[in-house]
Amino acid sequence: TVISFDFMYDFRWFEARENNEADHIIKADLAVSHAFSERLELEVWDKFTYAQEGAVRVDTGVVVVPGRSDGDYFNNKAYGGVDIGVTERLVVGVSYLNDIWDYENSGLDSYSALLDRISHTPGIELGFILQPTTIVGVGYKYNDTASRSSDLVTIAGAAVPGLPANTVTADTRDYRSHSFYAGIEHQFN
């Protein structure tokens, strides 16, 4: 069993700012993993961030790009997964990831309108152990991302009856996706 906890507080003071001279960022990460047996492993973690006047985080999946912002926000990512050894060579992994973003400001084209969202991502993986250091696997993940804001977003050329010109509700950007993947994992000594 492994239990880990990380906490970070970041304080930045800006002399030249007229209002809200300080930025505060709090991050707290908790992770637990436990092997019930050689064939049954559980992993659970939660990553929480609260930023007051913090940098906007744009997570592209490859790199996180920070930028200046006057918006306070929180982000919470929670994950749970279990790996089950069906046989000595076949492993099934089942997982779920929940990701929530909530900016405190509101209004037309606000960070809240553009970035507030909740994502649900369940997944399943099958792994075949060729050798103790080599696994061939396939997997599937479903993602359902929904906007959490009721604010409007400006889109050039948009014409939605009952809404101001060139605006749509933030939920028009809701999406669902299916991802299939395959690969080989090998540990080199």
PDB file of C-alpha atoms in Angstrom:
ATOM      1  CA  THR A   1       0.000   0.000   0.000  1.00  0.00           C
ATOM      2  CA  VAL A   2       1.260   3.447  -0.962  1.00  0.00           C
ATOM      3  CA  ILE A   3      -0.336   6.650   0.295  1.00  0.00           C
ATOM      4  CA  SER A   4       0.989  10.017  -0.811  1.00  0.00           C
ATOM      5  CA  PHE A   5      -0.046  13.597  -0.131  1.00  0.00           C
ATOM      6  CA  ASP A   6       1.420  16.730  -1.689  1.00  0.00           C
ATOM      7  CA  PHE A   7       0.507  20.271  -0.737  1.00  0.00           C
ATOM      8  CA  MET A   8       1.752  23.484  -2.313  1.00  0.00           C
ATOM      9  CA  TYR A   9       0.943  27.100  -1.554  1.00  0.00           C
ATOM     10  CA  ASP A  10       2.222  29.719  -3.996  1.00  0.00           C
ATOM     11  CA  PHE A  11       2.080  33.413  -3.084  1.00  0.00           C
ATOM     12  CA  ARG A  12       3.112  36.116  -5.520  1.00  0.00           C
ATOM     13  CA  TRP A  13       3.007  39.831  -4.784  1.00  0.00           C
ATOM     14  CA  PHE A  14       3.091  42.427  -7.561  1.00  0.00           C
ATOM     15  CA  GLU A  15       4.161  45.912  -6.536  1.00  0.00           C
ATOM     16  CA  ALA A  16       2.981  47.637  -9.720  1.00  0.00           C
ATOM     17  CA  ARG A  17      -0.595  46.276  -9.599  1.00  0.00           C
ATOM     18  CA  GLU A  18      -3.192  48.806  -8.469  1.00  0.00           C
ATOM     19  CA  ASN A  19      -5.761  46.279  -7.200  1.00  0.00           C
ATOM     20  CA  ASN A  20      -5.375  42.737  -5.897  1.00  0.00           C
ATOM     21  CA  GLU A  21      -1.595  42.857  -5.672  1.00  0.00           C
ATOM     22  CA  ALA A  22      -1.331  39.221  -4.569  1.00  0.00           C
ATOM     23  CA  ASP A  23      -1.889  35.937  -6.385  1.00  0.00           C
ATOM     24  CA  HIS A  24      -2.554  32.800  -4.338  1.00  0.00           C
ATOM     25  CA  ILE A  25      -2.484  29.250  -5.653  1.00  0.00           C
ATOM     26  CA  ILE A  26      -3.213  26.189  -3.520  1.00  0.00           C
ATOM     27  CA  LYS A  27      -2.638  22.654  -4.793  1.00  0.00           C
ATOM     28  CA  ALA A  28      -3.391  19.497  -2.865  1.00  0.00           C
ATOM     29  CA  ASP A  29      -2.850  16.008  -4.274  1.00  0.00           C
ATOM     30  CA  LEU A  30      -3.780  12.754  -2.560  1.00  0.00           C
ATOM     31  CA  ALA A  31      -3.062   9.305  -3.992  1.00  0.00           C
ATOM     32  CA  VAL A  32      -3.624   5.785  -2.694  1.00  0.00           C
ATOM     33  CA  SER A  33      -2.625   2.546  -4.369  1.00  0.00           C
ATOM     34  CA  HIS A  34      -3.034  -0.900  -2.937  1.00  0.00           C
ATOM     35  CA  ALA A  35      -2.314  -4.406  -4.200  1.00  0.00           C
ATOM     36  CA  PHE A  36      -4.892  -6.726  -2.679  1.00  0.00           C
ATOM     37  CA  SER A  37      -3.085  -9.661  -4.287  1.00  0.00           C
ATOM     38  CA  GLU A  38      -0.765 -10.303  -7.215  1.00  0.00           C
ATOM     39  CA  ARG A  39      -3.796 -10.112  -9.509  1.00  0.00           C
ATOM     40  CA  LEU A  40      -5.827  -7.264  -8.016  1.00  0.00           C
ATOM     41  CA  GLU A  41      -4.585  -3.667  -7.730  1.00  0.00           C
ATOM     42  CA  LEU A  42      -6.471  -0.472  -6.920  1.00  0.00           C
ATOM     43  CA  GLU A  43      -5.374   3.110  -7.585  1.00  0.00           C
ATOM     44  CA  VAL A  44      -7.290   6.218  -6.468  1.00  0.00           C
ATOM     45  CA  TRP A  45      -6.143   9.828  -6.594  1.00  0.00           C
ATOM     46  CA  ASP A  46      -7.471  13.362  -6.369  1.00  0.00           C
ATOM     47  CA  LYS A  47      -5.768  16.575  -7.527  1.00  0.00           C
ATOM     48  CA  PHE A  48      -7.288  19.849  -6.340  1.00  0.00           C
ATOM     49  CA  THR A  49      -6.205  23.363  -7.356  1.00  0.00           C
ATOM     50  CA  TYR A  50      -7.614  26.692  -6.205  1.00  0.00           C
ATOM     51  CA  ALA A  51      -6.204  29.888  -7.657  1.00  0.00           C
ATOM     52  CA  GLN A  52      -7.064  33.416  -6.634  1.00  0.00           C
ATOM     53  CA  GLU A  53      -6.006  35.851  -9.353  1.00  0.00           C
ATOM     54  CA  GLY A  54      -3.923  32.983 -10.684  1.00  0.00           C
ATOM     55  CA  ALA A  55      -2.699  32.082 -14.115  1.00  0.00           C
ATOM     56  CA  VAL A  56      -5.141  30.537 -16.565  1.00  0.00           C
ATOM     57  CA  ARG A  57      -4.099  26.969 -17.299  1.00  0.00           C
ATOM     58  CA  VAL A  58      -4.603  25.710 -20.844  1.00  0.00           C
ATOM     59  CA  ASP A  59      -4.046  21.963 -20.769  1.00  0.00           C
ATOM     60  CA  THR A  60      -3.431  20.739 -24.322  1.00  0.00           C
ATOM     61  CA  GLY A  61      -2.764  17.174 -23.227  1.00  0.00           C
ATOM     62  CA  VAL A  62       0.920  17.570 -24.061  1.00  0.00           C
ATOM     63  CA  VAL A  63       1.910  20.783 -22.317  1.00  0.00           C
ATOM     64  CA  VAL A  64       0.238  23.155 -19.867  1.00  0.00           C
ATOM     65  CA  VAL A  65       0.478  26.752 -21.068  1.00  0.00           C
ATOM     66  CA  PRO A  66       0.134  29.367 -18.314  1.00  0.00           C
ATOM     67  CA  GLY A  67      -1.221  32.837 -18.997  1.00  0.00           C
ATOM     68  CA  ARG A  68      -2.168  35.905 -16.920  1.00  0.00           C
ATOM     69  CA  SER A  69      -5.707  36.163 -15.637  1.00  0.00           C
ATOM     70  CA  ASP A  70      -7.842  38.202 -13.308  1.00  0.00           C
ATOM     71  CA  GLY A  71     -10.060  35.207 -12.629  1.00  0.00           C
ATOM     72  CA  ASP A  72     -10.278  32.961  -9.608  1.00  0.00           C
ATOM     73  CA  TYR A  73     -10.930  29.287 -10.282  1.00  0.00           C
ATOM     74  CA  PHE A  74     -10.799  25.774  -8.937  1.00  0.00           C
ATOM     75  CA  ASN A  75     -10.012  22.526 -10.711  1.00  0.00           C
ATOM     76  CA  ASN A  76     -10.564  19.076  -9.275  1.00  0.00           C
ATOM     77  CA  LYS A  77      -9.466  15.860 -10.966  1.00  0.00           C
ATOM     78  CA  ALA A  78     -10.476  12.564  -9.389  1.00  0.00           C
ATOM     79  CA  TYR A  79      -9.416   9.135 -10.674  1.00  0.00           C
ATOM     80  CA  GLY A  80     -10.178   5.586  -9.720  1.00  0.00           C
ATOM     81  CA  GLY A  81      -8.886   2.475 -11.415  1.00  0.00           C
ATOM     82  CA  VAL A  82      -8.547  -1.235 -10.817  1.00  0.00           C
ATOM     83  CA  ASP A  83      -6.329  -3.777 -12.580  1.00  0.00           C
ATOM     84  CA  ILE A  84      -7.512  -7.376 -12.489  1.00  0.00           C
ATOM     85  CA  GLY A  85      -5.303 -10.271 -13.502  1.00  0.00           C
ATOM     86  CA  VAL A  86      -7.796 -12.611 -15.145  1.00  0.00           C
ATOM     87  CA  THR A  87      -5.061 -15.157 -15.855  1.00  0.00           C
ATOM     88  CA  GLU A  88      -1.302 -15.078 -15.408  1.00  0.00           C
ATOM     89  CA  ARG A  89      -0.988 -13.410 -18.834  1.00  0.00           C
ATOM     90  CA  LEU A  90      -4.242 -11.430 -19.267  1.00  0.00           C
ATOM     91  CA  VAL A  91      -4.907  -8.213 -17.329  1.00  0.00           C
ATOM     92  CA  VAL A  92      -8.094  -6.112 -17.470  1.00  0.00           C
ATOM     93  CA  GLY A  93      -8.021  -2.506 -16.313  1.00  0.00           C
ATOM     94  CA  VAL A  94     -11.129  -0.447 -15.597  1.00  0.00           C
ATOM     95  CA  SER A  95     -10.893   3.266 -14.794  1.00  0.00           C
ATOM     96  CA  TYR A  96     -12.865   6.473 -14.326  1.00  0.00           C
ATOM     97  CA  LEU A  97     -11.636  10.078 -14.449  1.00  0.00           C
ATOM     98  CA  ASN A  98     -13.707  13.100 -13.401  1.00  0.00           C
ATOM     99  CA  ASP A  99     -12.406  16.590 -14.207  1.00  0.00           C
ATOM    100  CA  ILE A 100     -14.181  19.782 -13.024  1.00  0.00           C
ATOM    101  CA  TRP A 101     -13.216  23.374 -13.885  1.00  0.00           C
ATOM    102  CA  ASP A 102     -15.057  26.329 -12.317  1.00  0.00           C
ATOM    103  CA  TYR A 103     -14.138  30.002 -12.787  1.00  0.00           C
ATOM    104  CA  GLU A 104     -15.751  32.470 -10.391  1.00  0.00           C
ATOM    105  CA  ASN A 105     -16.421  35.317 -12.829  1.00  0.00           C
ATOM    106  CA  SER A 106     -19.482  35.388 -15.078  1.00  0.00           C
ATOM    107  CA  GLY A 107     -20.996  37.205 -18.024  1.00  0.00           C
ATOM    108  CA  LEU A 108     -20.701  37.304 -21.788  1.00  0.00           C
ATOM    109  CA  ASP A 109     -17.409  35.695 -22.958  1.00  0.00           C
ATOM    110  CA  SER A 110     -16.150  35.416 -19.358  1.00  0.00           C
ATOM    111  CA  TYR A 111     -13.665  32.723 -18.342  1.00  0.00           C
ATOM    112  CA  SER A 112     -16.627  30.983 -16.763  1.00  0.00           C
ATOM    113  CA  ALA A 113     -18.555  30.989 -20.048  1.00  0.00           C
ATOM    114  CA  LEU A 114     -15.523  29.786 -21.996  1.00  0.00           C
ATOM    115  CA  LEU A 115     -13.855  27.345 -19.598  1.00  0.00           C
ATOM    116  CA  ASP A 116     -16.274  25.988 -16.943  1.00  0.00           C
ATOM    117  CA  ARG A 117     -16.804  22.302 -17.645  1.00  0.00           C
ATOM    118  CA  ILE A 118     -17.109  18.831 -16.222  1.00  0.00           C
ATOM    119  CA  SER A 119     -15.720  15.727 -17.918  1.00  0.00           C
ATOM    120  CA  HIS A 120     -16.513  12.092 -17.246  1.00  0.00           C
ATOM    121  CA  THR A 121     -14.058   9.598 -18.770  1.00  0.00           C
ATOM    122  CA  PRO A 122     -14.565   5.882 -18.106  1.00  0.00           C
ATOM    123  CA  GLY A 123     -12.165   3.455 -19.751  1.00  0.00           C
ATOM    124  CA  ILE A 124     -11.223  -0.174 -20.149  1.00  0.00           C
ATOM    125  CA  GLU A 125      -7.905  -1.764 -21.125  1.00  0.00           C
ATOM    126  CA  LEU A 126      -6.828  -5.296 -21.946  1.00  0.00           C
ATOM    127  CA  GLY A 127      -3.198  -6.229 -21.546  1.00  0.00           C
ATOM    128  CA  PHE A 128      -1.466  -9.430 -22.585  1.00  0.00           C
ATOM    129  CA  ILE A 129       1.823 -10.116 -20.789  1.00  0.00           C
ATOM    130  CA  LEU A 130       4.343 -11.465 -23.298  1.00  0.00           C
ATOM    131  CA  GLN A 131       7.235 -11.373 -20.807  1.00  0.00           C
ATOM    132  CA  PRO A 132       7.542  -9.881 -17.315  1.00  0.00           C
ATOM    133  CA  THR A 133       8.897  -6.686 -18.941  1.00  0.00           C
ATOM    134  CA  THR A 134       6.665  -6.565 -22.058  1.00  0.00           C
ATOM    135  CA  ILE A 135       2.905  -6.032 -22.280  1.00  0.00           C
ATOM    136  CA  VAL A 136       0.816  -5.672 -25.428  1.00  0.00           C
ATOM    137  CA  GLY A 137      -2.411  -3.798 -24.843  1.00  0.00           C
ATOM    138  CA  VAL A 138      -5.567  -2.320 -26.325  1.00  0.00           C
ATOM    139  CA  GLY A 139      -7.951   0.122 -24.753  1.00  0.00           C
ATOM    140  CA  TYR A 140     -11.046   2.238 -25.076  1.00  0.00           C
ATOM    141  CA  LYS A 141     -12.074   5.493 -23.399  1.00  0.00           C
ATOM    142  CA  TYR A 142     -15.330   7.377 -23.607  1.00  0.00           C
ATOM    143  CA  ASN A 143     -15.403  11.081 -22.776  1.00  0.00           C
ATOM    144  CA  ASP A 144     -18.458  13.200 -22.029  1.00  0.00           C
ATOM    145  CA  THR A 145     -17.631  16.880 -21.472  1.00  0.00           C
ATOM    146  CA  ALA A 146     -20.352  19.373 -20.570  1.00  0.00           C
ATOM    147  CA  SER A 147     -20.196  23.111 -20.016  1.00  0.00           C
ATOM    148  CA  ARG A 148     -21.174  24.161 -16.493  1.00  0.00           C
ATOM    149  CA  SER A 149     -21.903  27.795 -17.340  1.00  0.00           C
ATOM    150  CA  SER A 150     -25.224  29.383 -18.271  1.00  0.00           C
ATOM    151  CA  ASP A 151     -23.415  32.439 -19.699  1.00  0.00           C
ATOM    152  CA  LEU A 152     -23.324  33.354 -23.377  1.00  0.00           C
ATOM    153  CA  VAL A 153     -20.369  33.037 -25.755  1.00  0.00           C
ATOM    154  CA  THR A 154     -19.822  35.228 -28.825  1.00  0.00           C
ATOM    155  CA  ILE A 155     -19.451  33.344 -32.102  1.00  0.00           C
ATOM    156  CA  ALA A 156     -19.247  35.297 -35.365  1.00  0.00           C
ATOM    157  CA  GLY A 157     -22.189  34.578 -37.619  1.00  0.00           C
ATOM    158  CA  ALA A 158     -24.232  32.755 -34.962  1.00  0.00           C
ATOM    159  CA  ALA A 159     -27.973  33.298 -35.179  1.00  0.00           C
ATOM    160  CA  VAL A 160     -29.933  31.542 -32.438  1.00  0.00           C
ATOM    161  CA  PRO A 161     -33.586  32.599 -32.033  1.00  0.00           C
ATOM    162  CA  GLY A 162     -34.199  34.245 -28.661  1.00  0.00           C
ATOM    163  CA  LEU A 163     -30.514  35.114 -28.020  1.00  0.00           C
ATOM    164  CA  PRO A 164     -28.598  38.322 -28.750  1.00  0.00           C
ATOM    165  CA  ALA A 165     -26.934  38.428 -32.200  1.00  0.00           C
ATOM    166  CA  ASN A 166     -23.740  36.394 -32.609  1.00  0.00           C
ATOM    167  CA  THR A 167     -24.123  34.603 -29.269  1.00  0.00           C
ATOM    168  CA  VAL A 168     -24.783  31.016 -28.224  1.00  0.00           C
ATOM    169  CA  THR A 169     -25.123  29.347 -24.857  1.00  0.00           C
ATOM    170  CA  ALA A 170     -21.906  27.834 -23.529  1.00  0.00           C
ATOM    171  CA  ASP A 171     -23.382  24.330 -23.666  1.00  0.00           C
ATOM    172  CA  THR A 172     -23.283  24.370 -27.482  1.00  0.00           C
ATOM    173  CA  ARG A 173     -19.647  23.314 -27.049  1.00  0.00           C
ATOM    174  CA  ASP A 174     -20.512  20.136 -25.113  1.00  0.00           C
ATOM    175  CA  TYR A 175     -19.013  17.055 -26.710  1.00  0.00           C
ATOM    176  CA  ARG A 176     -18.599  13.314 -26.495  1.00  0.00           C
ATOM    177  CA  SER A 177     -15.689  11.332 -27.856  1.00  0.00           C
ATOM    178  CA  HIS A 178     -14.577   7.731 -28.233  1.00  0.00           C
ATOM    179  CA  SER A 179     -10.883   6.811 -28.186  1.00  0.00           C
ATOM    180  CA  PHE A 180      -9.441   3.445 -29.169  1.00  0.00           C
ATOM    181  CA  TYR A 181      -5.741   2.752 -28.776  1.00  0.00           C
ATOM    182  CA  ALA A 182      -3.195  -0.046 -28.888  1.00  0.00           C
ATOM    183  CA  GLY A 183       0.426  -0.284 -27.893  1.00  0.00           C
ATOM    184  CA  ILE A 184       3.369  -2.133 -26.461  1.00  0.00           C
ATOM    185  CA  GLU A 185       4.870  -1.334 -23.076  1.00  0.00           C
ATOM    186  CA  HIS A 186       8.394  -2.540 -22.453  1.00  0.00           C
ATOM    187  CA  GLN A 187      10.668  -1.850 -19.500  1.00  0.00           C
ATOM    188  CA  PHE A 188      14.331  -1.593 -20.390  1.00  0.00           C
ATOM    189  CA  ASN A 189      16.876  -2.384 -17.692  1.00  0.00           C
TER     190      ASN A 189
END
